[in-house]
Coordinates of C-alpha atoms in Angstrom, one line a residue:
Chain A
X1 CA -0.4 -27.8 18.5
X2 CA 0.1 -23.8 18.1
X3 CA 3.0 -22.7 16.4
X4 CA 4.4 -19.5 17.6
X5 CA 7.3 -17.3 15.9
X6 CA 8.8 -15.1 18.4
X7 CA 11.2 -12.4 17.2
X8 CA 13.6 -10.9 19.4
X9 CA 13.9 -14.3 21.0
X10 CA 17.3 -13.6 22.7
X11 CA 15.9 -10.4 24.5
X12 CA 14.4 -10.0 27.7
X13 CA 10.8 -10.8 27.3
X14 CA 10.7 -14.2 25.2
X15 CA 11.8 -16.7 28.0
X16 CA 9.0 -15.3 30.2
X17 CA 6.6 -16.1 27.5
X18 CA 7.9 -19.5 27.1
X19 CA 8.0 -20.0 31.0
X20 CA 4.3 -19.1 30.9
X21 CA 3.2 -21.5 28.1
X22 CA 4.9 -24.0 30.4
X23 CA 3.3 -23.1 33.4
X24 CA -0.3 -23.5 31.8
X25 CA 1.0 -26.6 29.9
X26 CA 0.2 -25.4 26.5
X27 CA 1.4 -27.7 24.1
X28 CA 3.2 -25.2 21.6
X29 CA 6.0 -25.6 19.1
X30 CA 7.9 -22.2 19.1
X31 CA 10.5 -20.8 16.5
X32 CA 12.6 -18.2 18.1
X33 CA 14.2 -15.8 15.7
X34 CA 17.3 -13.2 16.6
X35 CA 20.5 -11.7 15.6
X36 CA 22.0 -13.2 18.7
X37 CA 22.3 -16.5 20.1
X38 CA 19.8 -16.6 23.3
X39 CA 21.5 -17.0 26.7
X40 CA 19.1 -19.4 28.3
X41 CA 18.5 -22.7 28.1
X42 CA 14.9 -23.1 25.8
X43 CA 15.3 -26.7 24.7
X44 CA 14.7 -28.3 28.3
X45 CA 10.7 -27.1 28.6
X46 CA 8.2 -30.1 28.8
X47 CA 5.3 -28.9 27.0
X48 CA 7.2 -26.2 25.0
X49 CA 9.2 -27.6 22.0
X50 CA 11.3 -24.6 21.1
X51 CA 14.0 -24.3 18.4
X52 CA 16.3 -21.1 17.4
X53 CA 17.3 -19.6 14.0
X54 CA 19.9 -16.5 13.9
X55 CA 18.1 -14.0 11.5
X56 CA 18.5 -10.4 10.8
X57 CA 14.9 -9.0 10.2
X58 CA 16.2 -6.2 8.2
X59 CA 16.9 -9.0 5.8
X60 CA 14.1 -9.5 3.8
X61 CA 15.1 -12.9 2.5
X62 CA 16.0 -14.4 5.9
X63 CA 12.2 -12.8 6.7
X64 CA 10.9 -14.8 3.9
X65 CA 12.9 -17.8 4.3
X66 CA 11.5 -18.2 8.1
X67 CA 7.8 -17.4 7.5
X68 CA 7.7 -19.6 4.7
X69 CA 9.4 -22.8 6.1
X70 CA 7.7 -22.2 9.7
X71 CA 4.0 -21.1 8.8
X72 CA 3.3 -19.8 12.3
X73 CA -0.2 -19.5 13.8
X74 CA 0.7 -16.5 16.0
X75 CA 3.7 -13.7 15.5
X76 CA 5.0 -12.3 19.0
X77 CA 7.3 -9.5 17.5
X78 CA 9.2 -8.8 20.2
X79 CA 12.3 -7.6 18.2
X80 CA 13.1 -4.0 18.8
X81 CA 15.8 -1.6 19.8
X82 CA 13.3 -0.4 22.9
X83 CA 16.0 1.8 24.6
X84 CA 14.9 5.6 24.4
X85 CA 18.3 6.6 25.3
X86 CA 19.8 4.7 22.5
X87 CA 17.1 6.1 20.1
X88 CA 18.7 9.6 21.1
X89 CA 22.3 8.5 20.2
X90 CA 21.5 6.2 17.3
X91 CA 18.4 7.5 15.8
X92 CA 18.5 5.8 12.4
X93 CA 19.4 2.3 13.7
X94 CA 16.6 2.5 16.1
X95 CA 14.1 3.3 13.6
X96 CA 15.4 0.5 11.2
X97 CA 15.4 -1.7 14.2
X98 CA 11.9 -1.1 15.1
X99 CA 9.9 0.3 12.2
X100 CA 11.5 -1.6 9.1
X101 CA 12.0 -4.6 10.7
X102 CA 8.2 -4.9 11.6
X103 CA 7.5 -3.7 8.1
X104 CA 9.7 -6.5 6.7
X105 CA 8.1 -9.0 8.9
X106 CA 4.4 -7.8 8.2
X107 CA 4.9 -7.4 4.5
X108 CA 6.2 -11.0 3.9
X109 CA 3.3 -12.6 6.0
X110 CA 1.1 -10.8 3.4
X111 CA 2.8 -11.8 0.3
X112 CA 3.0 -15.2 1.4
X113 CA -0.6 -15.6 2.2
X114 CA 0.3 -16.6 5.4
X115 CA -2.9 -17.2 7.7
X116 CA -1.7 -15.7 11.4
X117 CA -2.2 -13.3 14.3
X118 CA 0.5 -10.8 14.8
X119 CA 0.7 -9.2 18.0
X120 CA 2.5 -5.7 17.2
X121 CA 4.2 -4.7 20.6
X122 CA 4.0 -1.1 21.2
X123 CA 5.2 1.3 23.8
X124 CA 3.9 3.7 26.6
X125 CA 6.5 6.1 25.2
X126 CA 4.2 6.8 22.1
X127 CA 2.2 8.9 23.7
X128 CA 4.3 12.0 25.0
X129 CA 3.1 14.9 27.2
X130 CA -0.6 14.6 26.6
X131 CA -1.4 16.2 29.9
X132 CA -4.3 14.1 31.1
X133 CA -4.3 10.8 32.7
X134 CA -4.6 7.7 33.1
X135 CA -3.5 7.7 29.3
X136 CA -6.2 5.7 27.3
X137 CA -6.1 4.1 23.9
X138 CA -8.0 6.4 22.3
X139 CA -5.6 9.5 23.2
X140 CA -3.8 11.1 20.2
X141 CA 0.1 10.4 20.4
X142 CA 2.5 13.1 20.3
X143 CA 5.9 11.4 20.5
X144 CA 9.2 13.3 21.6
X145 CA 11.7 10.8 21.0
X146 CA 12.9 8.9 18.0
X147 CA 12.0 5.5 19.3
X148 CA 8.5 6.8 20.3
X149 CA 8.5 8.1 16.5
X150 CA 9.6 4.4 15.6
X151 CA 6.9 2.9 17.3
X152 CA 3.8 5.1 16.4
X153 CA 4.9 4.6 13.3
X154 CA 4.7 0.8 13.5
X155 CA 1.3 1.1 15.1
X156 CA 0.3 3.1 12.0
X157 CA 1.6 0.3 9.4
X158 CA -0.2 -2.2 11.8
X159 CA -3.4 -0.5 11.5
X160 CA -2.9 0.1 7.8
X161 CA -2.1 -3.7 7.2
X162 CA -5.2 -4.5 9.5
X163 CA -8.1 -2.4 8.7
X164 CA -7.2 -2.0 4.4
X165 CA -5.6 -5.1 4.0
X166 CA -7.8 -7.4 6.5
X167 CA -4.7 -9.1 8.2
X168 CA -5.0 -10.2 12.0
X169 CA -3.1 -7.7 13.8
X170 CA -3.5 -7.0 17.4
X171 CA -1.5 -3.9 18.7
X172 CA -0.6 -3.1 22.1
X173 CA 0.9 -0.3 24.2
X174 CA 3.2 -2.0 26.5
X175 CA 4.3 0.2 29.7
X176 CA 7.5 -0.2 31.2
X177 CA 8.0 -3.7 32.1
X178 CA 10.4 -4.9 34.8
X179 CA 11.8 -8.0 35.8
X180 CA 14.9 -10.4 36.7
X181 CA 17.1 -10.6 34.0
X182 CA 16.3 -7.3 32.7
X183 CA 19.7 -5.6 30.7
X184 CA 20.7 -2.7 33.2
X185 CA 20.6 -0.2 30.1
X186 CA 16.8 0.2 31.5
X187 CA 16.5 2.1 34.4
X188 CA 15.1 -0.1 37.1
X189 CA 17.3 -2.8 36.6
X190 CA 20.1 -0.3 37.0
X191 CA 18.7 1.0 40.0
X192 CA 18.7 -2.4 41.3
X193 CA 22.1 -3.6 40.3
X194 CA 23.8 -0.5 41.7
X195 CA 22.1 -0.6 44.9
X196 CA 22.8 -4.3 45.6
X197 CA 26.1 -3.8 44.6
X198 CA 26.5 -1.2 47.4
X199 CA 24.9 -3.2 50.0
X200 CA 26.9 -6.2 48.8
X201 CA 30.0 -4.9 49.0
X202 CA 29.6 -1.8 51.5
X203 CA 30.6 0.4 49.2
X204 CA 30.1 4.5 48.9
X205 CA 26.3 5.0 49.0
X206 CA 25.9 7.5 46.3
X207 CA 23.9 6.7 43.3
X208 CA 24.2 9.4 40.1
X209 CA 21.0 9.4 37.9
X210 CA 19.3 11.2 35.1
X211 CA 15.9 13.0 35.8
X212 CA 14.4 11.2 39.0
X213 CA 11.1 13.7 38.6
X214 CA 9.6 11.6 35.7
X215 CA 6.7 9.4 36.4
X216 CA 6.5 5.9 35.1
X217 CA 3.7 3.0 35.1
X218 CA 5.8 -0.5 35.7
X219 CA 4.2 -3.8 35.6
X220 CA 6.1 -7.1 36.0
X221 CA 6.9 -8.9 32.6
X222 CA 5.3 -11.8 33.9
X223 CA 2.2 -10.0 33.8
X224 CA 2.8 -8.8 30.7
X225 CA 3.5 -11.9 29.0
X226 CA 0.2 -13.4 30.2
X227 CA -1.4 -10.4 28.4
X228 CA 0.0 -11.5 25.3
X229 CA -1.2 -15.0 25.4
X230 CA -4.7 -13.8 26.4
X231 CA -4.5 -11.5 23.5
X232 CA -3.3 -14.0 21.1
X233 CA -6.3 -16.2 22.5
X234 CA -9.2 -13.7 22.9
X235 CA -8.1 -10.3 21.8
X236 CA -9.9 -8.7 18.9
X237 CA -8.5 -8.7 15.7
X238 CA -7.3 -4.7 14.7
X239 CA -7.7 -3.4 18.2
X240 CA -4.9 -1.4 20.4
X241 CA -4.2 -2.3 23.9
X242 CA -2.2 -0.5 26.8
X243 CA -0.8 -3.1 29.2
X244 CA -0.1 -1.3 32.1
X245 CA -0.7 -1.3 35.8
X246 CA -2.4 1.9 36.2
X247 CA -0.3 3.5 39.0
X248 CA 2.3 6.0 38.4
X249 CA 5.4 6.4 40.4
X250 CA 8.5 9.0 40.2
X251 CA 11.8 7.5 39.8
X252 CA 12.7 8.9 42.9
X253 CA 10.0 6.9 44.6
X254 CA 10.7 4.0 42.9
X255 CA 14.6 4.5 44.2
X256 CA 13.2 4.9 47.8
X257 CA 11.2 1.7 47.5
X258 CA 14.5 -0.3 46.5
X259 CA 16.5 1.4 49.3
X260 CA 14.0 0.2 52.0
X261 CA 13.5 -3.7 50.6
X262 CA 17.5 -3.2 50.7
X263 CA 17.4 -1.3 54.1
X264 CA 20.0 1.1 52.9
X265 CA 20.1 4.8 52.5
X266 CA 21.8 6.3 49.4
X267 CA 22.9 10.1 48.3
X268 CA 21.3 11.0 44.8
X269 CA 23.1 13.0 42.6
X270 CA 20.9 13.9 39.6
X271 CA 23.3 14.9 36.6
X272 CA 21.6 16.9 34.1
X273 CA 23.9 15.7 31.5
X274 CA 22.0 12.4 32.0
X275 CA 18.5 13.8 31.2
X276 CA 17.0 13.3 27.6
X277 CA 16.7 16.0 25.2
X278 CA 12.9 15.8 25.4
X279 CA 11.2 13.2 27.8
X280 CA 7.6 12.2 28.8
X281 CA 6.9 13.7 32.2
X282 CA 4.1 11.4 33.4
X283 CA 3.2 8.2 32.1
X284 CA 0.4 6.3 34.0
X285 CA -2.0 4.1 31.8
X286 CA -5.3 2.9 32.0
X287 CA -6.1 -0.9 31.3
X288 CA -9.7 -0.5 31.4
X289 CA -9.9 -1.5 27.7
X290 CA -7.6 -5.1 28.1
X291 CA -9.4 -6.0 31.0
X292 CA -13.0 -5.2 29.9
X293 CA -11.9 -7.3 26.4
X294 CA -10.1 -10.1 27.8
X295 CA -9.9 -10.0 31.6
X296 CA -6.6 -8.9 32.1
X297 CA -5.3 -6.9 35.1
X298 CA -1.9 -6.9 36.9
X299 CA -1.5 -9.6 39.6
X300 CA 2.2 -9.1 40.8
X301 CA 2.9 -6.2 43.2
X302 CA 5.7 -3.6 42.8
X303 CA 7.1 -5.1 46.1
X304 CA 7.4 -8.7 44.9
X305 CA 9.1 -7.7 41.2
X306 CA 11.8 -5.7 42.8
X307 CA 12.6 -8.4 45.4
X308 CA 12.7 -10.8 42.4
X309 CA 15.1 -8.2 40.7
X310 CA 17.0 -7.8 43.6
X311 CA 17.3 -11.7 44.2
X312 CA 18.5 -12.1 40.8
X313 CA 21.5 -9.2 40.9
X314 CA 22.4 -10.7 44.3
X315 CA 23.1 -13.9 42.7
X316 CA 24.8 -12.1 39.1
X317 CA 27.3 -9.3 40.4
Chain B
X1 CA 24.6 33.8 -2.3
X2 CA 22.0 31.2 -0.9
X3 CA 23.1 27.8 -1.1
X4 CA 20.0 25.2 -2.0
X5 CA 20.4 21.6 -1.6
X6 CA 17.7 20.0 -3.4
X7 CA 17.0 16.1 -3.1
X8 CA 15.0 14.4 -5.4
X9 CA 16.3 16.4 -8.2
X10 CA 15.4 14.5 -11.1
X11 CA 12.0 14.5 -10.4
X12 CA 9.0 16.3 -11.0
X13 CA 9.1 19.1 -8.7
X14 CA 12.6 20.5 -9.0
X15 CA 13.0 22.3 -12.2
X16 CA 9.8 24.4 -11.5
X17 CA 11.7 25.7 -8.2
X18 CA 14.8 26.4 -10.0
X19 CA 12.7 28.3 -12.9
X20 CA 11.3 30.3 -10.1
X21 CA 14.3 31.4 -8.7
X22 CA 15.5 32.4 -12.0
X23 CA 12.1 34.2 -12.6
X24 CA 12.9 36.3 -9.2
X25 CA 16.5 36.9 -10.5
X26 CA 17.5 35.2 -7.2
X27 CA 21.2 34.7 -7.6
X28 CA 21.6 31.0 -6.0
X29 CA 23.8 28.1 -5.6
X30 CA 22.4 24.8 -6.2
X31 CA 23.2 21.3 -5.4
X32 CA 20.6 18.8 -6.9
X33 CA 21.0 15.2 -5.6
X34 CA 19.2 12.1 -7.0
X35 CA 19.7 8.5 -7.7
X36 CA 18.9 9.3 -11.4
X37 CA 20.5 11.8 -14.0
X38 CA 18.0 14.6 -14.6
X39 CA 16.6 14.8 -17.9
X40 CA 16.4 18.7 -18.0
X41 CA 19.0 21.4 -18.6
X42 CA 20.0 22.7 -15.4
X43 CA 23.2 24.5 -16.7
X44 CA 21.8 27.2 -18.7
X45 CA 20.5 29.7 -16.1
X46 CA 21.6 32.9 -15.7
X47 CA 20.8 33.5 -11.8
X48 CA 20.9 29.8 -10.8
X49 CA 24.0 28.2 -10.4
X50 CA 23.4 24.7 -10.4
X51 CA 25.2 21.4 -10.4
X52 CA 24.1 17.5 -10.0
X53 CA 25.5 14.7 -8.1
X54 CA 24.1 11.2 -8.0
X55 CA 23.4 9.9 -5.0
X56 CA 21.7 7.7 -3.2
X57 CA 20.0 8.7 0.2
X58 CA 19.6 5.6 1.8
X59 CA 23.6 5.5 1.7
X60 CA 24.7 7.3 4.8
X61 CA 28.2 7.8 3.5
X62 CA 26.6 9.4 0.4
X63 CA 24.1 11.6 2.7
X64 CA 27.6 12.6 4.9
X65 CA 29.7 13.5 2.0
X66 CA 27.0 15.8 0.1
X67 CA 26.5 17.7 3.3
X68 CA 30.0 18.1 4.5
X69 CA 31.1 19.1 1.3
X70 CA 28.0 21.5 0.4
X71 CA 27.2 23.1 3.5
X72 CA 23.9 24.1 2.7
X73 CA 21.6 27.1 4.1
X74 CA 18.4 25.6 2.8
X75 CA 17.2 22.0 1.9
X76 CA 14.5 21.5 0.0
X77 CA 14.2 17.5 0.5
X78 CA 11.5 16.5 -2.6
X79 CA 13.1 13.2 -2.8
X80 CA 10.1 10.7 -2.2
X81 CA 8.5 7.7 -3.6
X82 CA 5.1 9.6 -4.0
X83 CA 3.1 7.4 -5.4
X84 CA 0.4 6.3 -3.6
X85 CA -0.5 3.3 -5.9
X86 CA 3.4 2.0 -5.6
X87 CA 3.3 2.2 -2.1
X88 CA 0.4 -0.7 -2.1
X89 CA 2.7 -2.8 -4.3
X90 CA 6.0 -2.3 -2.7
X91 CA 5.4 -1.0 1.0
X92 CA 8.7 -1.6 2.1
X93 CA 10.3 0.4 -0.5
X94 CA 7.9 3.1 -0.5
X95 CA 8.5 3.4 3.0
X96 CA 12.5 3.4 2.9
X97 CA 12.3 5.9 0.4
X98 CA 10.1 8.3 2.2
X99 CA 11.0 7.9 5.7
X100 CA 14.3 6.3 6.1
X101 CA 15.5 8.9 3.3
X102 CA 14.7 11.6 5.4
X103 CA 15.5 10.3 8.8
X104 CA 19.3 9.6 7.2
X105 CA 19.2 13.4 5.5
X106 CA 18.1 15.3 9.0
X107 CA 20.3 13.1 11.4
X108 CA 23.4 13.8 9.0
X109 CA 22.6 17.5 9.2
X110 CA 22.4 17.3 13.2
X111 CA 25.5 15.1 13.7
X112 CA 27.6 17.3 11.5
X113 CA 26.3 20.8 13.3
X114 CA 25.3 22.3 10.0
X115 CA 23.1 25.2 10.5
X116 CA 20.4 25.0 7.6
X117 CA 16.7 25.1 7.4
X118 CA 15.2 22.0 6.3
X119 CA 11.9 22.0 4.4
X120 CA 10.3 18.4 4.8
X121 CA 7.5 18.1 2.4
X122 CA 4.5 16.1 3.2
X123 CA 1.5 15.3 1.6
X124 CA -2.3 15.6 1.8
X125 CA -2.6 11.9 2.1
X126 CA -1.5 11.9 5.6
X127 CA -5.0 13.2 6.5
X128 CA -7.0 10.1 5.7
X129 CA -10.8 10.1 6.0
X130 CA -11.5 12.3 8.9
X131 CA -14.8 13.6 7.8
X132 CA -14.7 17.3 8.2
X133 CA -13.6 19.7 5.5
X134 CA -11.6 21.8 4.7
X135 CA -8.5 19.7 6.5
X136 CA -6.7 21.8 8.7
X137 CA -3.1 21.3 10.0
X138 CA -4.3 20.6 13.7
X139 CA -6.1 17.9 12.7
X140 CA -5.4 14.2 13.7
X141 CA -3.9 12.0 10.8
X142 CA -5.7 8.8 10.2
X143 CA -3.4 7.3 7.4
X144 CA -4.7 4.8 5.4
X145 CA -2.0 3.9 3.2
X146 CA 1.4 2.6 3.3
X147 CA 2.7 6.1 1.6
X148 CA 0.4 8.1 4.2
X149 CA 1.9 6.1 7.0
X150 CA 5.6 6.7 5.6
X151 CA 4.8 10.6 5.4
X152 CA 3.3 11.0 8.8
X153 CA 6.5 9.3 10.1
X154 CA 8.8 11.9 8.0
X155 CA 6.6 14.5 9.8
X156 CA 6.7 13.2 13.4
X157 CA 10.5 12.7 13.1
X158 CA 10.9 16.5 11.8
X159 CA 8.8 17.7 14.9
X160 CA 11.1 15.9 16.9
X161 CA 14.3 17.4 15.4
X162 CA 12.8 20.6 15.8
X163 CA 11.0 20.4 19.0
X164 CA 13.4 18.4 21.0
X165 CA 16.7 19.2 19.0
X166 CA 16.5 22.6 18.2
X167 CA 16.6 22.1 14.7
X168 CA 15.5 24.7 12.0
X169 CA 12.5 22.1 9.9
X170 CA 9.7 23.4 8.4
X171 CA 6.9 20.9 7.4
X172 CA 4.4 20.7 4.8
X173 CA 1.4 18.8 3.6
X174 CA 1.7 19.4 0.0
X175 CA -1.9 18.4 -1.6
X176 CA -1.7 17.2 -5.3
X177 CA 0.1 19.3 -7.6
X178 CA 0.3 18.8 -11.2
X179 CA 1.5 20.4 -14.1
X180 CA 3.3 19.9 -17.6
X181 CA 5.8 17.1 -17.5
X182 CA 4.5 15.2 -14.5
X183 CA 4.8 11.4 -15.0
X184 CA 1.7 9.5 -16.1
X185 CA 1.4 7.1 -13.0
X186 CA -0.5 10.3 -11.2
X187 CA -3.9 10.6 -12.2
X188 CA -4.1 13.8 -13.8
X189 CA -1.2 13.5 -16.2
X190 CA -2.4 9.9 -16.7
X191 CA -5.6 11.2 -17.8
X192 CA -4.4 14.3 -20.0
X193 CA -2.3 12.3 -21.8
X194 CA -4.8 9.4 -22.7
X195 CA -7.1 12.0 -23.6
X196 CA -4.6 14.2 -26.1
X197 CA -3.8 10.8 -27.6
X198 CA -7.6 10.2 -28.4
X199 CA -8.0 13.6 -29.7
X200 CA -4.6 13.7 -31.9
X201 CA -5.1 10.2 -33.4
X202 CA -9.0 10.2 -33.4
X203 CA -8.9 7.0 -31.4
X204 CA -12.0 5.0 -30.0
X205 CA -13.1 7.5 -27.1
X206 CA -12.8 5.1 -24.2
X207 CA -10.9 5.3 -21.2
X208 CA -10.3 3.1 -18.3
X209 CA -9.9 4.5 -14.9
X210 CA -10.2 3.5 -11.3
X211 CA -12.2 5.1 -8.7
X212 CA -13.6 8.5 -9.9
X213 CA -15.7 9.4 -6.9
X214 CA -12.6 10.4 -4.7
X215 CA -12.0 14.3 -4.4
X216 CA -9.2 15.7 -4.6
X217 CA -7.8 19.1 -4.4
X218 CA -5.4 20.5 -6.9
X219 CA -2.5 23.3 -7.0
X220 CA -0.5 24.1 -10.2
X221 CA 3.1 23.0 -9.2
X222 CA 4.3 26.5 -9.9
X223 CA 2.2 27.9 -7.0
X224 CA 4.1 25.0 -5.0
X225 CA 7.3 26.0 -5.5
X226 CA 6.4 29.9 -4.9
X227 CA 5.3 28.5 -1.7
X228 CA 8.3 26.3 -1.0
X229 CA 10.2 29.6 -1.5
X230 CA 8.1 31.7 0.7
X231 CA 8.5 29.4 3.5
X232 CA 12.2 29.4 3.2
X233 CA 12.4 33.1 3.6
X234 CA 9.5 33.8 6.0
X235 CA 8.0 30.3 7.2
X236 CA 8.4 30.2 11.0
X237 CA 10.4 27.1 12.6
X238 CA 8.8 24.2 13.5
X239 CA 5.6 24.9 11.9
X240 CA 3.3 22.9 9.5
X241 CA 1.4 24.2 6.7
X242 CA -1.1 22.9 4.4
X243 CA 0.1 24.0 0.5
X244 CA -3.8 23.5 -1.3
X245 CA -5.9 25.2 -3.4
X246 CA -9.0 24.5 -0.8
X247 CA -11.0 23.5 -3.9
X248 CA -12.3 19.9 -4.1
X249 CA -13.1 18.2 -7.2
X250 CA -14.3 14.8 -7.9
X251 CA -11.8 12.7 -10.6
X252 CA -14.7 12.6 -12.8
X253 CA -15.2 16.2 -12.9
X254 CA -11.5 16.7 -13.5
X255 CA -11.9 14.5 -16.4
X256 CA -14.8 16.4 -17.6
X257 CA -12.8 19.9 -17.5
X258 CA -10.2 18.2 -19.7
X259 CA -12.6 16.9 -22.3
X260 CA -14.3 20.2 -22.5
X261 CA -11.1 22.0 -22.9
X262 CA -10.2 19.2 -25.7
X263 CA -13.8 19.1 -26.8
X264 CA -14.2 15.6 -26.9
X265 CA -16.8 13.1 -25.5
X266 CA -15.2 9.7 -23.9
X267 CA -17.1 6.8 -22.7
X268 CA -15.6 6.2 -19.0
X269 CA -15.1 2.7 -17.7
X270 CA -14.4 2.2 -14.0
X271 CA -12.5 -0.7 -13.3
X272 CA -13.1 -1.8 -9.7
X273 CA -9.7 -4.1 -9.9
X274 CA -7.8 -0.6 -10.4
X275 CA -9.3 0.5 -6.8
X276 CA -7.2 0.7 -4.2
X277 CA -7.6 -1.2 -0.7
X278 CA -8.4 1.9 0.7
X279 CA -8.5 5.5 -0.1
X280 CA -9.0 8.9 1.0
X281 CA -12.5 9.8 -0.3
X282 CA -12.5 13.9 0.3
X283 CA -9.2 15.9 0.1
X284 CA -9.9 19.2 0.3
X285 CA -7.6 21.3 2.4
X286 CA -7.6 25.1 4.0
X287 CA -4.6 27.1 3.2
X288 CA -5.5 29.8 5.6
X289 CA -2.5 29.1 7.9
X290 CA 0.2 29.4 5.3
X291 CA -1.9 32.8 4.0
X292 CA -1.3 34.2 7.4
X293 CA 2.2 33.3 8.1
X294 CA 3.3 34.0 4.6
X295 CA 0.5 35.6 2.5
X296 CA 0.4 32.9 0.1
X297 CA -2.5 31.8 -1.7
X298 CA -2.4 30.0 -5.1
X299 CA -2.7 32.4 -8.5
X300 CA -2.6 30.0 -11.6
X301 CA -6.4 28.5 -12.2
X302 CA -7.4 24.8 -12.6
X303 CA -8.0 25.6 -16.3
X304 CA -4.3 27.2 -17.2
X305 CA -2.7 24.5 -15.5
X306 CA -4.6 21.8 -17.7
X307 CA -4.1 23.7 -20.8
X308 CA -0.6 23.9 -19.9
X309 CA -0.8 20.3 -19.3
X310 CA -2.4 19.7 -22.8
X311 CA 0.0 21.5 -24.5
X312 CA 2.8 19.4 -22.9
X313 CA 1.3 16.0 -24.0
X314 CA 0.3 17.6 -27.7
X315 CA 3.9 18.3 -27.9
X316 CA 5.4 14.8 -26.4
X317 CA 3.2 11.9 -27.4

């Protein structure tokens, strides 16, 4: 029976990972850790035996206790302050809660000599404005936000622990992932919620946004967690993998798609004060490497994902 | 009168910077900050009015007080746990005392809206094993130690604050700098001290070392601080500069040079347990960019520097 430690357990992604293990009937023992209690029911799975422990990964003693007592086979390190916007407002906290928490974790694993595979989750934000597409793992990152810097730093640390200290680390650059239950500080969830609200309550069809010209590459969170599972099982030690759809869409096009599904028309007001100090203009990735190594490619269409997000917000406004 | 904030004031480099200001008779007000009291006399300069404040840059409130009260024109950010060896033993502390302290500092400057030029000191360690030489600023870093990662992270943060937030930051990659009074945790100072001791007390001429095949590029600390001053005065905002001699030497050759000056012969025992988990094999930089921008090049010969270090240790063993 495989033992997984999942950090950032109360966040958006972990429940989908549990759902995936359950769907393939994989007997698993999970320890979820997070600063806040999870709001979902993690105790009612059939194949997945899951417990939760409140912990702050900035506290070395917490990390030490967790690793020593649980002795995981796999660590899915989801814990992150993953909002780019937040990182512009609070670069110090963003950095600590991305890079420092990861370093605390991996260093404790090394010190205690626990043999496990660590999945170090990174972000497409790392790339920056490179100017040729699709973005491929060997491209040199030019991070333009504090969040992006924190993620590149985490990846460089992962490389040192893997290449120099021989630890079993796999790195990802996970592109924008979306799905039901995602917090509305993230752009697509925010759009869907606002538009569902307009439709449901027949409000003035107006929406205020940041820069809609940026191009992003969206993947359903269920496809993402399937990739994580495949990487645990078959990924190559020390390697870095993009996880993406390889399709680019402006936020404007995305907004249109949601409006089409909802069958509404809205007036869009782009507010330059909502623009970021600097941003990646075009993010389109290549998933050729992960496909070549473990056979992963996205399966869920964007339309399906948006439908599911609309369904969620329709039930939860 | 220019106001300089110098972090890491009790370290190796700051006294040389004060000496340099004094030597050019530049009226200056200095606030030195450090966790520990400086052991040198900073109050007896004629042109340099210097005070000291104990502070921990990991404490945001300390940083806030310093920046707000002193309102510097220039910040010479020397504070660093700059030992590569230490970073292998204590990666968490090394990272915090390189990257996090820098982020705390620059973010506080931004928040308080203080207009000043910040010199973000980096290291040749950042490059890693690139395979072609001399190392030039546009090369892509491949850091192989926790210390190197921390320095690359600091540089990326500097870029974000400069390019995205418009702050006046200049970055360096300062290569190995050496001189009298350097702590013996650094290799050249350690060699000189041991060899001076052998000579002085007629001890068994034996010395145990780590890997002597690595090639390094050494610059006198007095040349280094002159470069820092030039960059404050004439360096270009947002630019990155190597500071180096452009000459490579194996540690073995360096050891021979010291022995020659001391006129002794020693038996060298390389101890593989002292080798690092991973290391930069060849570090030779190019100073063409800083020469082109501000006219800097090294002036003090290696022989002179070693003579001065020998003189220092002869008086201080």
